[in-house]
Coordinates of C-alpha atoms and ligand atoms in Angstrom, one line a residue:
X1 CA -72.9 -91.8 -23.8
X2 CA -74.5 -94.7 -25.7
X3 CA -72.8 -96.2 -28.7
X4 CA -75.1 -94.3 -31.2
X5 CA -73.1 -93.9 -34.2
X6 CA -72.4 -90.7 -36.2
X7 CA -74.1 -91.8 -39.1
X8 CA -77.2 -92.9 -37.4
X9 CA -80.1 -91.4 -39.6
X10 CA -82.1 -90.7 -36.7
X11 CA -79.6 -88.0 -35.0
X12 CA -80.6 -84.4 -35.5
X13 CA -78.5 -81.5 -33.8
X14 CA -79.8 -78.8 -31.8
X15 CA -78.3 -76.4 -34.5
X16 CA -80.7 -75.8 -37.0
X17 CA -80.3 -77.6 -40.5
X18 CA -82.0 -77.0 -43.2
X19 CA -83.5 -80.2 -45.2
X20 CA -81.7 -79.2 -48.3
X21 CA -78.1 -78.2 -46.4
X22 CA -75.1 -80.2 -47.3
X23 CA -73.9 -80.3 -43.8
X24 CA -76.3 -82.6 -41.6
X25 CA -75.1 -83.7 -38.3
X26 CA -74.0 -87.0 -40.1
X27 CA -71.8 -85.2 -42.6
X28 CA -69.4 -83.2 -40.1
X29 CA -66.5 -82.3 -43.1
X30 CA -63.7 -80.6 -41.6
X31 CA -61.9 -77.3 -42.9
X32 CA -59.8 -74.4 -42.1
X33 CA -61.5 -71.1 -41.7
X34 CA -60.1 -68.0 -40.0
X35 CA -62.1 -65.9 -37.7
X36 CA -61.9 -62.1 -37.9
X37 CA -58.4 -61.2 -36.1
X38 CA -57.4 -64.6 -35.2
X39 CA -55.3 -67.4 -36.4
X40 CA -56.7 -70.2 -38.8
X41 CA -58.0 -73.1 -37.2
X42 CA -59.8 -76.5 -37.7
X43 CA -63.5 -76.2 -38.2
X44 CA -66.5 -78.5 -38.8
X45 CA -69.6 -77.6 -41.1
X46 CA -72.9 -78.0 -39.4
X47 CA -76.1 -76.4 -41.3
X48 CA -75.0 -72.6 -42.0
X49 CA -72.4 -72.7 -39.0
X50 CA -68.8 -73.6 -38.3
X51 CA -67.8 -75.5 -35.2
X52 CA -64.7 -73.7 -33.8
X53 CA -62.7 -77.3 -32.7
X54 CA -59.9 -75.0 -31.1
X55 CA -62.0 -73.5 -29.1
X56 CA -63.4 -76.8 -28.2
X57 CA -60.3 -78.2 -27.1
X58 CA -59.2 -75.3 -25.1
X59 CA -62.4 -75.6 -22.7
X60 CA -62.0 -79.2 -22.5
X61 CA -64.5 -80.9 -24.9
X62 CA -61.8 -83.4 -25.7
X63 CA -60.5 -84.3 -22.3
X64 CA -59.4 -87.5 -22.3
X65 CA -58.6 -88.2 -26.2
X66 CA -54.7 -87.1 -25.4
X67 CA -55.0 -85.0 -28.4
X68 CA -51.6 -82.9 -29.2
X69 CA -51.5 -79.3 -27.8
X70 CA -53.6 -77.1 -30.0
X71 CA -53.8 -79.5 -32.5
X72 CA -56.9 -77.7 -34.0
X73 CA -55.0 -74.2 -34.3
X74 CA -53.3 -75.1 -37.3
X75 CA -53.2 -73.7 -41.0
X76 CA -53.9 -77.1 -42.2
X77 CA -55.5 -80.0 -41.4
X78 CA -52.1 -82.4 -42.2
X79 CA -51.4 -82.8 -38.3
X80 CA -54.7 -83.6 -37.2
X81 CA -55.1 -86.1 -40.3
X82 CA -51.7 -87.5 -39.0
X83 CA -52.8 -88.7 -36.2
X84 CA -54.4 -91.5 -38.0
X85 CA -58.2 -93.0 -38.4
X86 CA -58.3 -94.4 -34.9
X87 CA -58.1 -90.9 -33.5
X88 CA -59.7 -89.2 -35.9
X89 CA -62.7 -91.3 -36.0
X90 CA -62.9 -90.7 -32.0
X91 CA -63.2 -87.2 -32.6
X92 CA -65.7 -87.2 -35.2
X93 CA -67.9 -89.2 -33.0
X94 CA -67.2 -86.8 -30.1
X95 CA -68.2 -84.0 -32.4
X96 CA -71.4 -85.9 -33.3
X97 CA -72.4 -86.2 -29.6
X98 CA -71.5 -82.7 -28.6
X99 CA -74.0 -81.7 -31.7
X100 CA -76.9 -83.9 -30.9
X101 CA -80.4 -82.8 -30.0
X102 CA -80.3 -84.4 -26.4
X103 CA -76.8 -83.3 -25.6
X104 CA -76.9 -80.2 -23.1
X105 CA -72.7 -80.1 -22.8
X106 CA -72.3 -77.2 -25.6
X107 CA -75.9 -76.3 -26.0
X108 CA -76.4 -74.9 -22.5
X109 CA -72.8 -73.6 -22.1
X110 CA -73.7 -70.2 -23.5
X111 CA -70.4 -68.7 -23.0
X112 CA -68.5 -71.4 -24.9
X113 CA -71.3 -71.9 -27.4
X114 CA -71.0 -68.3 -28.5
X115 CA -67.3 -68.6 -29.2
X116 CA -67.4 -71.9 -30.9
X117 CA -70.5 -72.1 -33.1
X118 CA -69.7 -69.1 -35.8
X119 CA -71.9 -68.5 -38.6
X120 CA -70.6 -69.5 -42.1
X121 CA -70.8 -66.3 -43.8
X122 CA -68.8 -64.7 -40.9
X123 CA -65.5 -66.9 -41.5
X124 CA -63.0 -66.7 -44.5
X125 CA -62.4 -70.3 -45.9
X126 CA -58.9 -71.2 -46.3
X127 CA -56.9 -74.2 -48.1
X128 CA -57.8 -77.2 -46.2
X129 CA -54.6 -79.1 -46.8
X130 CA -51.1 -78.6 -47.3
X131 CA -50.5 -80.8 -50.1
X132 CA -47.0 -81.7 -51.0
X133 CA -47.7 -83.7 -53.9
X134 CA -50.8 -84.2 -56.4
X135 CA -51.5 -87.0 -58.3
X136 CA -54.1 -87.2 -61.2
X137 CA -55.6 -90.4 -62.3
X138 CA -57.8 -91.2 -65.6
X139 CA -59.9 -93.8 -63.9
X140 CA -63.3 -93.1 -65.9
X141 CA -64.0 -95.7 -68.8
X142 CA -66.4 -93.3 -70.2
X143 CA -63.8 -90.4 -70.2
X144 CA -60.9 -92.2 -71.4
X145 CA -63.1 -93.7 -74.1
X146 CA -64.3 -90.5 -75.2
X147 CA -60.9 -88.7 -75.7
X148 CA -59.6 -92.0 -77.8
X149 CA -62.4 -91.8 -80.1
X150 CA -62.1 -88.3 -80.5
X151 CA -58.2 -88.1 -80.8
X152 CA -57.1 -91.6 -81.8
X153 CA -58.9 -94.6 -83.2
X154 CA -62.8 -94.9 -82.6
X155 CA -62.2 -98.6 -83.1
X156 CA -59.6 -98.8 -80.3
X157 CA -60.4 -95.9 -78.2
X158 CA -58.8 -97.4 -75.0
X159 CA -55.2 -98.0 -74.9
X160 CA -54.0 -101.5 -74.4
X161 CA -52.9 -100.8 -70.9
X162 CA -56.0 -99.0 -70.0
X163 CA -57.9 -102.0 -68.1
X164 CA -54.8 -103.3 -66.2
X165 CA -53.4 -100.1 -65.1
X166 CA -55.0 -97.1 -62.9
X167 CA -53.4 -94.9 -65.3
X168 CA -52.2 -91.7 -63.9
X169 CA -49.5 -88.8 -63.8
X170 CA -47.9 -86.7 -61.5
X171 CA -49.2 -83.2 -61.3
X172 CA -48.3 -79.8 -59.9
X173 CA -49.4 -79.1 -56.2
X174 CA -48.0 -75.7 -56.1
X175 CA -50.9 -74.1 -58.3
X176 CA -54.2 -76.1 -56.8
X177 CA -56.1 -73.0 -55.3
X178 CA -59.2 -72.8 -53.0
X179 CA -62.7 -72.4 -54.6
X180 CA -63.5 -68.5 -54.8
X181 CA -59.8 -67.9 -56.1
X182 CA -60.0 -66.6 -59.9
X183 CA -57.4 -67.9 -62.5
X184 CA -56.0 -66.6 -65.4
X185 CA -56.5 -68.0 -68.8
X186 CA -53.3 -70.1 -69.9
X187 CA -51.1 -68.8 -72.4
X188 CA -48.8 -71.0 -74.4
X189 CA -47.4 -73.0 -77.6
X190 CA -50.4 -74.1 -79.9
X191 CA -50.2 -75.7 -83.2
X192 CA -53.3 -76.0 -85.5
X193 CA -53.2 -79.1 -87.4
X194 CA -53.0 -77.3 -90.7
X195 CA -50.0 -75.2 -89.8
X196 CA -46.7 -75.7 -90.3
X197 CA -45.1 -74.3 -87.0
X198 CA -46.4 -73.4 -83.5
X199 CA -47.8 -69.7 -82.3
X200 CA -47.6 -68.5 -78.8
X201 CA -50.8 -67.0 -77.3
X202 CA -53.6 -67.5 -75.1
X203 CA -55.1 -70.7 -74.9
X204 CA -58.4 -70.5 -76.8
X205 CA -59.4 -74.3 -75.4
X206 CA -59.9 -73.7 -71.9
X207 CA -61.7 -76.6 -70.3
X208 CA -62.9 -77.7 -66.8
X209 CA -62.7 -81.3 -65.9
X210 CA -65.1 -82.6 -63.2
X211 CA -63.0 -84.7 -60.6
X212 CA -63.0 -85.3 -57.0
X213 CA -59.9 -86.0 -55.3
X214 CA -59.0 -87.9 -52.1
X215 CA -56.7 -86.8 -49.4
X216 CA -54.2 -89.0 -47.7
X217 CA -53.8 -88.7 -44.0
X218 CA -50.4 -90.2 -42.8
X219 CA -47.0 -90.6 -43.9
X220 CA -45.4 -94.1 -45.3
X221 CA -41.9 -95.1 -45.3
X222 CA -40.3 -95.1 -48.8
X223 CA -40.4 -99.0 -49.9
X224 CA -43.7 -99.6 -48.2
X225 CA -46.7 -100.5 -50.5
X226 CA -50.6 -100.0 -49.5
X227 CA -52.9 -103.1 -50.5
X228 CA -56.3 -102.5 -51.6
X229 CA -57.3 -103.7 -48.2
X230 CA -56.0 -101.4 -46.1
X231 CA -56.4 -98.5 -48.8
X232 CA -58.8 -96.6 -47.2
X233 CA -57.3 -96.7 -43.7
X234 CA -54.9 -94.0 -45.3
X235 CA -57.6 -92.0 -46.9
X236 CA -58.9 -89.4 -44.8
X237 CA -61.7 -87.9 -46.9
X238 CA -62.6 -86.3 -50.4
X239 CA -63.0 -83.0 -52.0
X240 CA -64.6 -81.5 -54.8
X241 CA -62.1 -80.9 -57.9
X242 CA -61.7 -78.6 -60.8
X243 CA -59.1 -80.0 -62.6
X244 CA -58.4 -77.1 -65.0
X245 CA -56.9 -77.8 -68.8
X246 CA -55.8 -75.9 -71.9
X247 CA -56.9 -78.5 -74.4
X248 CA -54.8 -76.8 -77.4
X249 CA -51.4 -76.7 -75.3
X250 CA -52.2 -80.3 -73.9
X251 CA -52.7 -81.2 -77.7
X252 CA -49.2 -79.9 -79.0
X253 CA -47.2 -80.9 -75.9
X254 CA -48.3 -84.2 -74.5
X255 CA -45.7 -86.4 -76.7
X256 CA -44.0 -88.2 -75.7
X257 CA -44.1 -87.6 -71.8
X258 CA -47.2 -86.5 -71.2
X259 CA -49.4 -83.7 -69.4
X260 CA -47.3 -80.3 -68.6
X261 CA -48.1 -76.8 -69.1
X262 CA -51.9 -77.4 -70.4
X263 CA -52.5 -78.9 -66.9
X264 CA -50.0 -77.5 -64.3
X265 CA -51.5 -73.7 -64.3
X266 CA -54.2 -74.2 -61.9
X267 CA -56.7 -76.7 -60.2
X268 CA -59.6 -75.8 -57.7
X269 CA -61.0 -77.5 -54.8
X270 CA -63.5 -77.2 -52.4
X271 CA -63.0 -75.9 -49.0
X272 CA -64.7 -78.9 -46.9
X273 CA -63.0 -82.4 -46.7
X274 CA -65.9 -84.8 -46.4
X275 CA -64.7 -87.8 -44.1
X276 CA -64.8 -90.9 -45.7
X277 CA -66.5 -92.1 -42.6
X278 CA -69.6 -90.1 -43.6
X279 CA -69.6 -91.5 -47.1
X280 CA -70.0 -95.2 -45.6
X281 CA -74.0 -95.5 -46.2
X282 CA -73.3 -94.4 -50.1
X283 CA -71.0 -97.1 -50.7
X284 CA -71.8 -99.1 -53.8
X285 CA -69.8 -101.8 -56.3
X286 CA -68.1 -100.4 -59.4
X287 CA -68.4 -101.4 -62.6
X288 CA -67.1 -104.9 -63.6
X289 CA -63.7 -105.2 -64.1
X290 CA -63.0 -107.2 -67.2
X291 CA -60.2 -108.7 -67.6
X292 CA -59.6 -109.3 -64.2
X293 CA -56.8 -107.2 -62.8
X294 CA -53.7 -108.5 -61.4
X295 CA -53.5 -109.8 -57.9
X296 CA -52.3 -106.2 -56.0
X297 CA -55.1 -105.0 -57.6
X298 CA -57.9 -107.0 -56.6
X299 CA -60.4 -106.0 -53.9
X300 CA -62.9 -107.3 -51.7
X301 CA -66.5 -105.7 -51.3
X302 CA -68.1 -102.5 -52.8
X303 CA -65.4 -99.9 -53.1
X304 CA -67.3 -97.1 -55.0
X305 CA -69.1 -94.4 -53.8
X306 CA -72.8 -93.1 -54.9
X307 CA -72.2 -89.3 -55.2
X308 CA -74.2 -87.3 -57.4
X309 CA -72.2 -84.4 -59.5
X310 CA -73.0 -81.4 -61.1
X311 CA -71.5 -78.8 -63.2
X312 CA -72.9 -75.4 -64.0
X313 CA -71.4 -72.6 -66.1
X314 CA -72.3 -68.9 -65.0
X315 CA -71.6 -65.9 -67.7
X316 CA -70.5 -62.7 -66.3
X317 CA -73.6 -61.5 -64.9
X318 CA -75.6 -64.1 -66.3
X319 CA -77.6 -66.9 -64.6
X320 CA -76.0 -70.2 -63.8
X321 CA -76.9 -72.9 -66.2
X322 CA -76.3 -76.6 -65.5
X323 CA -74.1 -78.5 -68.3
X324 CA -73.3 -81.9 -66.7
X325 CA -74.7 -84.3 -64.2
X326 CA -72.6 -87.1 -63.5
X327 CA -71.8 -89.3 -60.5
X328 CA -68.5 -90.9 -58.9
X329 CA -70.0 -94.4 -58.7
X330 CA -69.1 -94.8 -62.5
X331 CA -65.2 -94.6 -61.8
X332 CA -63.9 -98.0 -63.3
X333 CA -60.9 -98.2 -60.7
X334 CA -61.4 -97.4 -57.1
X335 CA -59.6 -95.0 -54.9
X336 CA -58.4 -98.1 -53.2
X337 CA -57.0 -99.5 -56.3
X338 CA -55.4 -96.2 -57.3
X339 CA -54.0 -95.9 -53.9
X340 CA -52.4 -99.8 -54.1
X341 CA -51.0 -99.1 -57.6
X342 CA -49.4 -95.7 -56.5
X343 CA -47.5 -97.4 -53.9
X344 CA -47.2 -100.9 -55.2
X345 CA -43.4 -99.8 -56.4
X346 CA -42.5 -98.5 -52.6
X347 CA -43.4 -94.9 -53.5
X348 CA -44.2 -93.2 -50.3
X349 CA -47.3 -91.0 -49.4
X350 CA -47.8 -88.1 -47.1
X351 CA -50.4 -86.2 -45.3
X352 CA -52.6 -83.7 -47.3
X353 CA -51.6 -85.3 -50.7
X354 CA -54.1 -85.3 -53.2
X355 CA -55.2 -87.9 -55.9
X356 CA -57.8 -86.6 -58.2
X357 CA -59.9 -89.1 -60.0
X358 CA -59.5 -88.3 -63.4
X359 CA -62.6 -86.6 -65.2
X360 CA -65.8 -88.3 -64.1
X361 CA -67.6 -88.8 -67.2
X362 CA -71.0 -91.0 -67.2
X363 CA -72.4 -93.3 -69.9
X364 CA -74.7 -90.4 -71.4
X365 CA -73.9 -87.2 -73.4
X366 CA -75.3 -85.2 -70.5
X367 CA -73.2 -86.8 -68.3
X368 CA -69.5 -85.5 -69.7
X369 CA -67.3 -84.3 -67.2
X370 CA -65.5 -81.7 -69.6
X371 CA -66.5 -79.3 -72.2
X372 CA -64.3 -81.3 -74.8
X373 CA -66.6 -84.1 -74.7
X374 CA -69.9 -82.2 -74.0
X375 CA -69.3 -80.1 -77.1
X376 CA -67.6 -82.8 -78.5
X377 CA -64.2 -81.2 -79.5
X378 CA -66.3 -78.1 -80.4
X379 CA -68.7 -79.8 -83.3
X380 CA -71.7 -79.4 -80.8
X381 CA -71.8 -76.0 -79.1
X382 CA -74.0 -75.8 -75.9
X383 CA -76.4 -72.9 -75.7
X384 CA -76.8 -71.1 -72.5
X385 CA -80.2 -69.1 -71.4
X386 CA -79.0 -65.8 -72.4
X387 CA -78.6 -67.2 -75.9
X388 CA -74.6 -67.4 -76.1
X389 CA -73.0 -70.6 -76.6
X390 CA -69.9 -72.5 -75.6
X391 CA -67.6 -74.7 -77.0
X392 CA -65.3 -74.5 -74.1
X393 CA -65.2 -71.8 -71.4
X394 CA -64.7 -68.0 -71.9
X395 CA -63.2 -65.0 -70.0
X396 CA -65.4 -64.1 -67.3
X397 CA -67.2 -67.5 -67.1
X398 CA -67.4 -68.8 -63.8
X399 CA -67.6 -72.7 -63.4
X400 CA -69.2 -74.2 -60.1
X401 CA -69.2 -77.8 -59.3
X402 CA -71.2 -79.3 -56.4
X403 CA -71.8 -82.8 -55.1
X404 CA -74.0 -84.5 -52.6
X405 CA -74.7 -88.1 -51.6
X406 CA -78.8 -88.9 -51.2
X407 CA -80.5 -91.6 -49.7
X408 CA -84.1 -92.5 -48.4
X409 CA -82.8 -90.8 -44.7
X410 CA -80.7 -88.0 -45.5
X411 CA -78.0 -86.1 -47.6
X412 CA -74.7 -85.0 -47.1
X413 CA -72.8 -82.6 -49.8
X414 CA -69.5 -81.4 -50.6
X415 CA -70.4 -77.7 -50.8
X416 CA -69.2 -76.2 -54.1
X417 CA -65.9 -75.4 -56.0
X418 CA -66.2 -71.8 -57.8
X419 CA -63.9 -70.3 -60.1
X420 CA -63.9 -67.5 -62.1
X421 CA -61.6 -67.2 -65.4
X422 CA -60.2 -63.9 -66.4
X423 CA -58.4 -63.2 -69.4
X424 CA -54.8 -64.0 -70.2
X425 CA -52.1 -61.5 -69.3
X426 CA -50.9 -59.8 -72.7
Ligands
MN501 MN1 -57.5 -84.4 -64.6

């Protein structure tokens, strides 16, 4: 069988993969899909196809792996992820082996192949994980600085704690929806600076937040902490994350306890969870941290990842227009530091929990990860190809986020998270 690693750039698959595909053999992201008239199960994306892992397990392709009964015939990835990295990494290597150009095990087994390799357009994707909890960080220094400049003091944009703590808050897991699910514009209380009293109505400042989220794989006992050294063992993979925000509701409600109804009405995620192992070739160092963080937040070696990110707005029946190009590598605090901080007080974690990065803004104005920053609080409207302008997101707009890693050898992508905004109920 050899010892070829799943990330080997020379690998190709017997399943055709276009050069610009998000899903070459080096990626192998996991998702939950529903074939017509059959139960949801775990699939892996390869080119324009989905590999049905349940069929592979039932037909003996994981013999000797000691996997639990029907571990892939589940409505979420949680049970599979909870097997831990040692097991799930062996499965990843095995899938890579089965899909390799020179491997005939499945390629030449026509009966199983026809059941296990399904065109992506024929399946319906579902929520990949069951998230009991969702935490949102605020870890982009560019985003935090921009927001601080706009709403507080331009000369002291960052609050005194920001460079010492990966600041975060507990979000709402119940309203996280899959790409393709439309959302309604939220209504709520807002108060204009010039008004004496608040009024109730649809949000006028609906915004996206370009984020990525990581997913934890196993449960830890209450009282335990995860060190930065071990944090990546607990991170199964990453998805694209649009953390919808109603800026006007947020502005009036957030003092003194922080985000609430301006944030909890919806967040959208992409269907494919890219395993952290696939991102290994794209590992990079983060920005220099000054002042030095406390010992429990110190980390060894590069912990950031070079992931190109884009946001496009598509007006109703109009064409898509890219409004932002950013990169995950700009994050000041790494995922390892976020998880170490999250658990340093003994807070336990669970399989499927989601941890949003916070809005990922880059250093240049075209890399800002929200309309709040792109339009600078509405003072610099963006013009779309149809001539219309946007300060924030309008009814029937579709917001699309995409992400991919690219080096000299190959590119791996995250697919997309796509959401249309519908009018508020009145
Ligand atoms: Mn957010």
